[in-house]
Backbone as numpy.savetxt, mean C-alpha at the origin, in Angstrom:
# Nx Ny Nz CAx CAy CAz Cx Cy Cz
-0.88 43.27 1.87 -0.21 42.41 0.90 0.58 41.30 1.61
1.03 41.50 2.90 1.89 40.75 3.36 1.09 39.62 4.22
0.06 39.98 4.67 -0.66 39.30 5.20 -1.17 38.50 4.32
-1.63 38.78 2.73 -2.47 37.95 1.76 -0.78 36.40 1.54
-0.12 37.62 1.73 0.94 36.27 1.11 1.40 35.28 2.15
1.16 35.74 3.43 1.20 34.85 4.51 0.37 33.47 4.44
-0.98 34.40 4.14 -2.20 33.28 3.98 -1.83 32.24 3.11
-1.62 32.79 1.78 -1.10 31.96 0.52 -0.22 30.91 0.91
0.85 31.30 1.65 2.02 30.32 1.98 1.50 29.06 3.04
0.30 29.68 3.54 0.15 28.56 4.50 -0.61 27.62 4.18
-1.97 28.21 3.52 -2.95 27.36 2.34 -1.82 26.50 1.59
-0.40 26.76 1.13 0.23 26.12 -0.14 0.86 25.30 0.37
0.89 25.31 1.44 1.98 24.33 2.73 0.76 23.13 3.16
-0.59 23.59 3.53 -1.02 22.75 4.20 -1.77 21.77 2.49
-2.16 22.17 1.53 -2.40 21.56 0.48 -1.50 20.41 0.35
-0.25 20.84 0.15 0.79 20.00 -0.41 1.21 19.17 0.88
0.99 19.16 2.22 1.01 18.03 3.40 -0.34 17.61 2.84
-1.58 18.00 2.97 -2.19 17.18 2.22 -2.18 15.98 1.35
-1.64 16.57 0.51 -1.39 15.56 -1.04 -0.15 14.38 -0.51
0.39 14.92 -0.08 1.69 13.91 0.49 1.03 13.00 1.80
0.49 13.32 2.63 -0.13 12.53 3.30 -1.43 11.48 2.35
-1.93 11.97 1.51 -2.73 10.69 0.60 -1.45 10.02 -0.03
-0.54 10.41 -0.69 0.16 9.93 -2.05 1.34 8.63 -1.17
1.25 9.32 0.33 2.55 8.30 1.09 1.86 6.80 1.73
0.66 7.19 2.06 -0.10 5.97 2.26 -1.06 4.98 1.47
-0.86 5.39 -0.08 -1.74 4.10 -0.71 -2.18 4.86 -1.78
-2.97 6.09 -2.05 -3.89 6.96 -2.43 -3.86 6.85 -4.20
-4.84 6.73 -4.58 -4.73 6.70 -5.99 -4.43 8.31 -6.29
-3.87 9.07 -7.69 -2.93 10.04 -8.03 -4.35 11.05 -8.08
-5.68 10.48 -8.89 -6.42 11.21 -8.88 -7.02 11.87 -7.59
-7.69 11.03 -6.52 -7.71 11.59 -5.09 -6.72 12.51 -4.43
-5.18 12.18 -4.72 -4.58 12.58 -4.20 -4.62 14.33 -4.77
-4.84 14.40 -5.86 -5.04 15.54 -6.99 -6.16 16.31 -6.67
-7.31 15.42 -6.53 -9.10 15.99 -6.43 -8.86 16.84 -4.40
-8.53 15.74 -3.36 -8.88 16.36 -2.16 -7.78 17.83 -1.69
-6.27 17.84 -2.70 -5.66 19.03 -2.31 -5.92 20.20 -3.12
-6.83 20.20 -4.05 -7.48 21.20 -4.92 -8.30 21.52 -4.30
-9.23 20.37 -3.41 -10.66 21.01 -2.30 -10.21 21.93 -1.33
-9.56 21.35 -0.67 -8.81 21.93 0.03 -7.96 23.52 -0.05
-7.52 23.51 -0.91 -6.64 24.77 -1.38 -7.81 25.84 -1.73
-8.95 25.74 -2.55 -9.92 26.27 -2.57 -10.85 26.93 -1.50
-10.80 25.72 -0.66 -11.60 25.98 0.58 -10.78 27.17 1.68
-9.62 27.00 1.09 -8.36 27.96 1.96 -8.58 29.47 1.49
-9.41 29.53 0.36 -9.53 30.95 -0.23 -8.68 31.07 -1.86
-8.25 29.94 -1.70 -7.15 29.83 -3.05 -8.06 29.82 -4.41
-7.38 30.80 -5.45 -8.69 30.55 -7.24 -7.98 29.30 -7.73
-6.96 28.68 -7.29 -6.65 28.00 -8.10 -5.48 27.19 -7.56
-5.78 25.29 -8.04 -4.35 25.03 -7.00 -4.33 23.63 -8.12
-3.35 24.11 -8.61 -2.71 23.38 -9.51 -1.39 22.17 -8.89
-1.50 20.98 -9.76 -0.37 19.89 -9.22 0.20 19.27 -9.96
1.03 18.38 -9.82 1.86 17.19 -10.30 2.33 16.63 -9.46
2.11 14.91 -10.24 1.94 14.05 -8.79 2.84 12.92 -9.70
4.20 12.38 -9.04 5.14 11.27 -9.83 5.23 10.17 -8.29
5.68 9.36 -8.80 5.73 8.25 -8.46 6.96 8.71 -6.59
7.87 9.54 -6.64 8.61 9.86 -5.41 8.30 11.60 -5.31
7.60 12.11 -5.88 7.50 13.18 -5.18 5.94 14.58 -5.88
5.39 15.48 -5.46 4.39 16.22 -5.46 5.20 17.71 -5.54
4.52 18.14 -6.86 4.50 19.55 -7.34 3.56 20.09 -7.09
3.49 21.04 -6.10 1.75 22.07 -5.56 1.46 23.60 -6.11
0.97 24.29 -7.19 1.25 25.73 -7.46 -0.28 26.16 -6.59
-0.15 27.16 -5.76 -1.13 27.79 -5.61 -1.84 29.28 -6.41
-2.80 30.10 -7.02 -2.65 30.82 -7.72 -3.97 31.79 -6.85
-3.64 33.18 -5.98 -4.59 33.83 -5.71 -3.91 35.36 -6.03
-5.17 36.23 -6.11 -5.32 37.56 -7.02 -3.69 37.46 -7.78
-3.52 36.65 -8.81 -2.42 36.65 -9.96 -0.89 36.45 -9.61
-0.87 36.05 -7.80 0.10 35.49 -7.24 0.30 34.14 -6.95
1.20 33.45 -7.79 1.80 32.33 -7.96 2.47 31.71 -6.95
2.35 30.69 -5.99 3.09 29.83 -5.21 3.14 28.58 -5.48
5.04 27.97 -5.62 4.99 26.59 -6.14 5.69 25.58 -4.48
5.37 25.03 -4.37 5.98 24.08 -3.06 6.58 22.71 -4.25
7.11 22.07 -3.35 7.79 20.45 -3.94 8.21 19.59 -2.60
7.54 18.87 -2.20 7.96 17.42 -1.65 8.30 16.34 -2.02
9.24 15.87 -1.16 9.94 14.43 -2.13 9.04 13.16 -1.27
8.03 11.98 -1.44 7.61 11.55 -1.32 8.26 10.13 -0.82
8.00 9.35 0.05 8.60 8.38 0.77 7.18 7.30 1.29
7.32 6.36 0.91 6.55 5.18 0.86 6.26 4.83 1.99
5.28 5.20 3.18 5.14 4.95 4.14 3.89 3.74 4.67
3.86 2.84 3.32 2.64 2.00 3.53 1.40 2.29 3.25
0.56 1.03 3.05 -0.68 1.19 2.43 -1.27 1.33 3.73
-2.21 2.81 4.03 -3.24 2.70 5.27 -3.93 3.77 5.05
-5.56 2.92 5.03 -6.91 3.80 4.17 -7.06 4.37 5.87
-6.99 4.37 7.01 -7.49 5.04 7.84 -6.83 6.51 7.80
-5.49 6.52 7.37 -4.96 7.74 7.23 -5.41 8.43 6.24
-5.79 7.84 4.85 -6.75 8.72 3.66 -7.77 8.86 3.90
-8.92 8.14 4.97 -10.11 8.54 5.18 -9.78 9.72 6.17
-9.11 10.07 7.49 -9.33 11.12 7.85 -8.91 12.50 7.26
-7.65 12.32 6.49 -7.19 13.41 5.69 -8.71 13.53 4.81
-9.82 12.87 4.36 -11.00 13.23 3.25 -11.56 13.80 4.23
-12.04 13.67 5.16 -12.93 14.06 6.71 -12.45 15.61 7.21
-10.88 15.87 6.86 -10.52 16.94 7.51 -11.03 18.19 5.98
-10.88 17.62 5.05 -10.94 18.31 3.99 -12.24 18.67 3.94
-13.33 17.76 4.05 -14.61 18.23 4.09 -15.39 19.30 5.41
-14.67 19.18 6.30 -15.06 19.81 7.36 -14.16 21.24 6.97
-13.30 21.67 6.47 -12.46 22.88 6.01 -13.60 22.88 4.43
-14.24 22.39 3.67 -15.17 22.67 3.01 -16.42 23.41 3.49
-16.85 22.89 4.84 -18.12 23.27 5.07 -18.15 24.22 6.48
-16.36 25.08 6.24 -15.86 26.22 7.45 -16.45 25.93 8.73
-15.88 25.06 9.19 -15.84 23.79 10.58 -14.17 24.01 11.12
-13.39 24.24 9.98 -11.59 24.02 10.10 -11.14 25.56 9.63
-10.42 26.11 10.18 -9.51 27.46 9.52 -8.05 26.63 9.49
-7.51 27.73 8.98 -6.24 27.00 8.35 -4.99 26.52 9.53
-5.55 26.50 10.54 -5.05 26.63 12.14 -5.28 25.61 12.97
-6.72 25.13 12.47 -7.35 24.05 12.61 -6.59 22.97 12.09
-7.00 23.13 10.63 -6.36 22.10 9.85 -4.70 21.47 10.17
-4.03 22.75 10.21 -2.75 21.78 10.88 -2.54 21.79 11.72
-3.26 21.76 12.84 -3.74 21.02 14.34 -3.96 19.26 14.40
-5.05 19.11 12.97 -5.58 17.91 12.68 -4.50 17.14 12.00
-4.03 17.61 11.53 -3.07 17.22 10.49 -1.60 16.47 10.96
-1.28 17.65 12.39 -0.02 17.14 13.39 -0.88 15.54 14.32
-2.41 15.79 14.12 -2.75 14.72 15.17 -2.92 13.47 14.47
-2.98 13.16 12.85 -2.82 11.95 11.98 -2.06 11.16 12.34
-2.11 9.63 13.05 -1.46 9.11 13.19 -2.23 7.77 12.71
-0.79 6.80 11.41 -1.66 5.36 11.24 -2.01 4.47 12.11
-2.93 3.89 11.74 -3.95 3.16 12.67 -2.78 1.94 12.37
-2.78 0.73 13.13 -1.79 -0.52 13.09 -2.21 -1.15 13.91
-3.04 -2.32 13.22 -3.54 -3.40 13.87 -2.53 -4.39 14.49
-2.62 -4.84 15.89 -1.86 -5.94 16.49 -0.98 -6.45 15.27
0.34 -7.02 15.37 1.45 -8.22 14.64 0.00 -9.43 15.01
-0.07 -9.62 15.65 -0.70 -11.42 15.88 -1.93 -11.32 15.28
-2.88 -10.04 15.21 -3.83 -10.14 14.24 -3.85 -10.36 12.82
-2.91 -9.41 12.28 -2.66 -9.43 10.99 -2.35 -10.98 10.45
-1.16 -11.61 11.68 -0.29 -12.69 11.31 -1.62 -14.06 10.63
-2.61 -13.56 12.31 -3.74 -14.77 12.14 -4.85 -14.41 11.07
-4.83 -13.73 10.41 -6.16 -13.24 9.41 -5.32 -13.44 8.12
-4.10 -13.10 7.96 -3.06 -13.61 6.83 -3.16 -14.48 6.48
-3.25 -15.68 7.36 -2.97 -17.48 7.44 -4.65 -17.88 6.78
-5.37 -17.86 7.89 -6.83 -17.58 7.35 -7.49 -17.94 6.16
-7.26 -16.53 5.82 -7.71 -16.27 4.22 -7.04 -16.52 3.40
-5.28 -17.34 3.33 -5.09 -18.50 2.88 -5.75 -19.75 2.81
-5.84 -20.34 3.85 -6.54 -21.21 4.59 -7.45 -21.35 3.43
-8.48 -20.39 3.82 -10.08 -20.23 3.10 -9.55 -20.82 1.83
-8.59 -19.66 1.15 -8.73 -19.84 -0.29 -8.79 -21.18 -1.02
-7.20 -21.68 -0.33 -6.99 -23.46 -0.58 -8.31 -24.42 -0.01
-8.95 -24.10 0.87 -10.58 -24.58 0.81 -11.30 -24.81 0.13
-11.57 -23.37 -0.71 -12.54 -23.16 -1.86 -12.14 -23.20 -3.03
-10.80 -23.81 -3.31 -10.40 -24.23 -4.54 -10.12 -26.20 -4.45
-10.85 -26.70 -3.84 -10.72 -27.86 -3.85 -9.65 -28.27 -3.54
-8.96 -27.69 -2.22 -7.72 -28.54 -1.19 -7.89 -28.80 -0.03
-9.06 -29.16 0.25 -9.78 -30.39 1.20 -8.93 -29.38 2.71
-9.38 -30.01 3.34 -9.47 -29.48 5.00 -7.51 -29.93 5.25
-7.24 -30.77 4.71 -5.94 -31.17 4.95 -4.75 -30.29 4.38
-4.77 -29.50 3.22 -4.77 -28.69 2.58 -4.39 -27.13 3.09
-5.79 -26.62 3.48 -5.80 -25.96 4.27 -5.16 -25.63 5.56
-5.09 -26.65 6.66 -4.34 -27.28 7.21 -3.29 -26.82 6.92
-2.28 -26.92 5.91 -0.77 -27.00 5.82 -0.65 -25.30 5.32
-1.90 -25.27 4.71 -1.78 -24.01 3.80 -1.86 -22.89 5.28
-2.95 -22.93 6.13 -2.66 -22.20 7.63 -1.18 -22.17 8.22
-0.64 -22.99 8.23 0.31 -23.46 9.19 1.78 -22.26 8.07
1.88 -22.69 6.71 2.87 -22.66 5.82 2.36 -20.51 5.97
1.33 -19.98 5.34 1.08 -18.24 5.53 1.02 -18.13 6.74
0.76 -18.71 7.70 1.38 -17.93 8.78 2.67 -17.43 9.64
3.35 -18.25 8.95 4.84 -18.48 9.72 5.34 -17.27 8.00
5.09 -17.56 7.33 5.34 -16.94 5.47 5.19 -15.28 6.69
4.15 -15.02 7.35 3.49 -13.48 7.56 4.46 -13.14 8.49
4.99 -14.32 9.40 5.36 -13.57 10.58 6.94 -13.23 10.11
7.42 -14.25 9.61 8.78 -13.58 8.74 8.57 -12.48 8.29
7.71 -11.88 7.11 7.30 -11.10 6.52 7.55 -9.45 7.11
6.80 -9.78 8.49 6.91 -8.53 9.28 8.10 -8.41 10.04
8.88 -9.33 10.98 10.19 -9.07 10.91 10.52 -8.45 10.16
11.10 -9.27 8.90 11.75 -8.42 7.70 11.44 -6.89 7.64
10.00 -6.51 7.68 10.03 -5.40 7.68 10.11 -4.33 8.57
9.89 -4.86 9.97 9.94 -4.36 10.92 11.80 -3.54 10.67
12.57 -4.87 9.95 14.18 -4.46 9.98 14.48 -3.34 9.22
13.44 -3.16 8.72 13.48 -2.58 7.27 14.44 -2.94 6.00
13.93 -4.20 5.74 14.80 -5.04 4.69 13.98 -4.55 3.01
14.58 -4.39 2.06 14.36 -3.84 0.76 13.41 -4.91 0.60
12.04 -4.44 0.23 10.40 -4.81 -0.29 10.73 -6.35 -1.25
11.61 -6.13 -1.94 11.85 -7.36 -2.84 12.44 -8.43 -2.25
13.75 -8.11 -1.57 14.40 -9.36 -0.87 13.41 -9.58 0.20
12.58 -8.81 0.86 11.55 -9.43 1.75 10.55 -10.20 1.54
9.88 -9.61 -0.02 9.34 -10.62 -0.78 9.82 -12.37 -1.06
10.68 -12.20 -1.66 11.87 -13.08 -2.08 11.80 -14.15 -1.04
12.20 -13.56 0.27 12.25 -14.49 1.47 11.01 -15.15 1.88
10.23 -14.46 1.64 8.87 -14.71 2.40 8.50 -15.70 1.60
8.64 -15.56 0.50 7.97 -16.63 -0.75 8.83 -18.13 -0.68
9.84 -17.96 -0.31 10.58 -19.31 0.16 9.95 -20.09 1.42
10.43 -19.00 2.16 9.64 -19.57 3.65 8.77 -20.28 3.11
7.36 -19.61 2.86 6.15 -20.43 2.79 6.26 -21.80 1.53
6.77 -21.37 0.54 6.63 -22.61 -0.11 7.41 -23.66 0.03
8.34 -23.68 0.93 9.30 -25.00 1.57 8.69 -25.15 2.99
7.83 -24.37 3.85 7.15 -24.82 4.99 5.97 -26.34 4.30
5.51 -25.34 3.30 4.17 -26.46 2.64 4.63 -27.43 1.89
5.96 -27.43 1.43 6.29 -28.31 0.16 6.47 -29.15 1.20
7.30 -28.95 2.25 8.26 -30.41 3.12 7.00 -31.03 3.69
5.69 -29.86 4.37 4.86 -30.87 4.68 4.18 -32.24 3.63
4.14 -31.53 3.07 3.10 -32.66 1.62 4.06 -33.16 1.44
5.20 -33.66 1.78 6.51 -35.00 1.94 6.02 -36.00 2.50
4.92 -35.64 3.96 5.14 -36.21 4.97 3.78 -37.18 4.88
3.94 -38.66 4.72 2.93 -39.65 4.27 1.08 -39.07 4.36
1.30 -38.76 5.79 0.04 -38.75 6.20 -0.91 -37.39 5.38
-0.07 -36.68 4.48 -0.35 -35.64 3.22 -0.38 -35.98 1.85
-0.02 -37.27 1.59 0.79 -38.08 0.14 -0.41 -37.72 -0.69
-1.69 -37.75 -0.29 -2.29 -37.02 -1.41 -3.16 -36.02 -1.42
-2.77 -35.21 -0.61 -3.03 -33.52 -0.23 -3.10 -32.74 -1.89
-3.96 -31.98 -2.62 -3.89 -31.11 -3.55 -2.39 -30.47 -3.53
-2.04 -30.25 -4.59 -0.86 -29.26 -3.87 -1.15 -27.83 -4.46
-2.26 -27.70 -3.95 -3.07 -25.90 -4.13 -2.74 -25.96 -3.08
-1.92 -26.19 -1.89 -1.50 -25.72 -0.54 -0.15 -24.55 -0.97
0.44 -25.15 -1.89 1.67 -24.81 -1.74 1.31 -23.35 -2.75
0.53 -23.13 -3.64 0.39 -22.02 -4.32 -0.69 -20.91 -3.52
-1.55 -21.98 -2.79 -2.38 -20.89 -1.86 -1.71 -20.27 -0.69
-0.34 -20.39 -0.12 0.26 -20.06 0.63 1.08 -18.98 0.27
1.08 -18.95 -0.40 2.07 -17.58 -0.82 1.22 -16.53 -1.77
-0.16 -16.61 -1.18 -1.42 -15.56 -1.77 -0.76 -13.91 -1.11
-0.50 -14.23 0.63 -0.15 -13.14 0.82 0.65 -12.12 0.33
1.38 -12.45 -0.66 2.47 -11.78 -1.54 2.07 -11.16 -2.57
0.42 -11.65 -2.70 -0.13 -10.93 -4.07 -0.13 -9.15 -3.81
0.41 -8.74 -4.96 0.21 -6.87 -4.37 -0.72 -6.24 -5.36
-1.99 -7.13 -5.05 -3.61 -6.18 -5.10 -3.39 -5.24 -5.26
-3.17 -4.28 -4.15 -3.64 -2.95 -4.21 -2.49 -1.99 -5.09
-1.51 -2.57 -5.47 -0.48 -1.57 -5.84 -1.21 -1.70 -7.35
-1.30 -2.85 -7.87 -1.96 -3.05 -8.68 -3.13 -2.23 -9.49
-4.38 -2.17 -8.31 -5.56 -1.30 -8.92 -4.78 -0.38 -9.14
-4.26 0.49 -8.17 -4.17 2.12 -7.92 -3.46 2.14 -9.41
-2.60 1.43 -10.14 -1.91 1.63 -11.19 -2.72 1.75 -12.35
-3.61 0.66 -12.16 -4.49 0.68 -13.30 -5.33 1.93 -13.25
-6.00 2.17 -11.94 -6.66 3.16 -12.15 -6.31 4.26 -12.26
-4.52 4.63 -11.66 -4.18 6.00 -12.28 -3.82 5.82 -13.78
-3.71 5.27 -14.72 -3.49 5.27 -16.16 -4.51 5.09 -16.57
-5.66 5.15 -16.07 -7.21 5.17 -16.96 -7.43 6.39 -16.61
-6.72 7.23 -15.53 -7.55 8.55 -15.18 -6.58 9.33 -15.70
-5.49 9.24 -16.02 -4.27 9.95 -17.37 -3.64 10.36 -16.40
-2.84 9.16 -15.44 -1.55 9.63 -14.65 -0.62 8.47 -14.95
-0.52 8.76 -16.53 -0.32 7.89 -16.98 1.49 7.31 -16.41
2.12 8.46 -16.45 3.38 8.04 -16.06 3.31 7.68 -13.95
2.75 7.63 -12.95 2.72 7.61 -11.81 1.93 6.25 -11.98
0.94 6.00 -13.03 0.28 3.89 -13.06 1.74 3.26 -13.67
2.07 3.85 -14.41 3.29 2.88 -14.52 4.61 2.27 -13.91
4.84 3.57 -13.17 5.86 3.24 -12.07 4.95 2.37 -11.02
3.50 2.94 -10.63 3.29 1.95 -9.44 2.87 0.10 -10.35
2.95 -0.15 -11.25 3.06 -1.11 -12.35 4.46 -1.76 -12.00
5.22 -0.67 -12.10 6.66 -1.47 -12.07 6.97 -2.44 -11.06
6.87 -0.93 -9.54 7.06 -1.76 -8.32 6.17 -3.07 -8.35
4.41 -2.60 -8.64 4.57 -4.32 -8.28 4.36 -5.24 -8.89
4.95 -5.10 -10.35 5.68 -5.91 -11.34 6.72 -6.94 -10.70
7.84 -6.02 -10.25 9.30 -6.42 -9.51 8.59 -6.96 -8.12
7.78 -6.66 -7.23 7.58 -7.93 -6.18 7.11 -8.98 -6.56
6.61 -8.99 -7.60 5.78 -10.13 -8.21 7.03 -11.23 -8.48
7.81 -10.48 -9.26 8.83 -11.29 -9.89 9.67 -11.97 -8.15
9.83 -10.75 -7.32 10.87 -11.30 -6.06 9.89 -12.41 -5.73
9.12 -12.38 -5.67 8.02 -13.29 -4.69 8.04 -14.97 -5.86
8.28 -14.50 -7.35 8.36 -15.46 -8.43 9.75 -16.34 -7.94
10.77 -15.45 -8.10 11.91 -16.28 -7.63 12.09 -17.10 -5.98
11.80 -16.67 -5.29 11.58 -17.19 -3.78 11.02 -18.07 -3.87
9.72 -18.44 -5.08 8.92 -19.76 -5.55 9.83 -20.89 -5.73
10.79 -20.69 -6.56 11.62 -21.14 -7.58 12.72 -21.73 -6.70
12.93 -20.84 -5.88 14.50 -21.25 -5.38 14.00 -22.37 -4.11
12.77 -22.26 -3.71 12.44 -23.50 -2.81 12.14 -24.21 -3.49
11.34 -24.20 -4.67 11.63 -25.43 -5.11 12.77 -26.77 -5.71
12.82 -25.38 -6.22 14.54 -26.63 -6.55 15.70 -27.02 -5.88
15.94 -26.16 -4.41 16.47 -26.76 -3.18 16.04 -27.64 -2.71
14.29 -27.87 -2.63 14.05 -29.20 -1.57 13.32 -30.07 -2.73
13.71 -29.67 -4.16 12.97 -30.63 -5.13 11.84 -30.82 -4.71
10.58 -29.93 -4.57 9.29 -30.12 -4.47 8.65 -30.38 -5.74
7.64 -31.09 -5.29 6.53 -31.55 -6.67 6.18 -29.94 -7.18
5.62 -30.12 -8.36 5.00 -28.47 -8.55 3.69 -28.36 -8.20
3.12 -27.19 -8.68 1.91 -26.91 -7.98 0.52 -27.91 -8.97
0.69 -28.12 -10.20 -0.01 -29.09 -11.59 -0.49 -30.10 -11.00
């Protein structure tokens, strides 16, 4: 008996690092739900029940009519799919008894996020600004300012966060930066009639895509209260990143974006 409940405790421990390792890096609520049920199963478990909120994971495990509940409080450690693809990789290999439960949190202590170079990110940021104001008809000159304005927008960006400055006022800042880098350029004659899709394509990097889907798609899959909070947050960067628009503009009286 003591040994079954040993097992139990450790299956209910490594489930719920599971789930918290998808839910802290990006993971939509359903995945995060579907791979610690595989998992818990694959551990010998009949049954592994959850609840998944916006700061923290409820795990019940249920074998021969013995009940185990765990609770972690959840902490926002960034969007990074290399950390949810190997946590799916470790789960499937503990599916197809490759992993014992010894294994698994072996693999589990060895998860570490992947983090591409500062100067890569900075230069692929700028970029695909760049591009965008391209392919919306803001001519090479455009682009031009729009490179120059997201890249310096990115490298603030990561400072800030490197400081660990609150997501919104980092927003906030970042969205100034870039749209008074691009506004003052298109001041400067030799820009006088530059699109000014520079100045709105520059502050693309602020768009929060992905917080976005995962919201939508956890309230289509009936998590419904965990899409709405991730709705909120990036509701409220939207808005920090709205005002940072605003407040450069009407400090350096820039034209608008029309």
């Amino acid at each position: 008996m003591q040994a079954e409940q040993s097992s139990q405790r450790t299956a209910t421990r490594l489930c719920i690092q599971c789930g918290l390792f998808l839910l802290q890096h990006g993971a939509e609520s359903a995945l995060v739900e579907e791979l610690s049920t595989r998992l818990g199963l694959a551990l010998g478990m009949d049954s592994v029940e959850s609840s998944i909120s916006s700061n923290a994971i409820v795990l019940t495990t249920l074998k021969a009519g013995q009940c185990l509940t765990s609770t972690r409080k959840n902490q926002d450690r960034g969007i990074n799919m290399h950390v949810v693809t190997e946590v799916q990789h470790i789960v499937i290999m503990a599916e197809h008894k490759l992993l014992d439960a010894q294994g698994i949190e072996k693999r589990f202590s060895q998860i570490k996020p992947l983090r591409y170079p500062r100067w890569l990110v900075v230069m692929m940021a700028g970029l695909s600004c760049a591009c965008f104001c391209k392919l919306n008809n803001g001519g090479w000159d455009g682009a031009f300012i729009t490179l120059i304005a997201s890249t310096l927008a990115m490298y603030v960006r990561q400072v800030l966060t490197h400081r660990h400055l609150h997501p919104q006022i980092n927003f906030c800042i970042t969205a100034f930066v870039a749209t008074t880098v691009s506004g003052l350029l298109l001041r400067i004659p030799a820009f006088a009639t530059t699109p000014t899709i520079a100045m709105a394509a520059s502050v693309l990097l602020l768009v929060p895509g992905f917080p976005l889907i995962n919201a939508v798609a956890d309230m289509f899959k009936g998590h419904i209260n965990t899409g709405l909070a991730r709705w909120a947050i990036a509701s409220l960067l939207t808005l920090a990143t709205c005002i940072g628009v605003v407040m450069a503009m009407t400090l350096w009286d820039l034209r608008g974006w029309a």
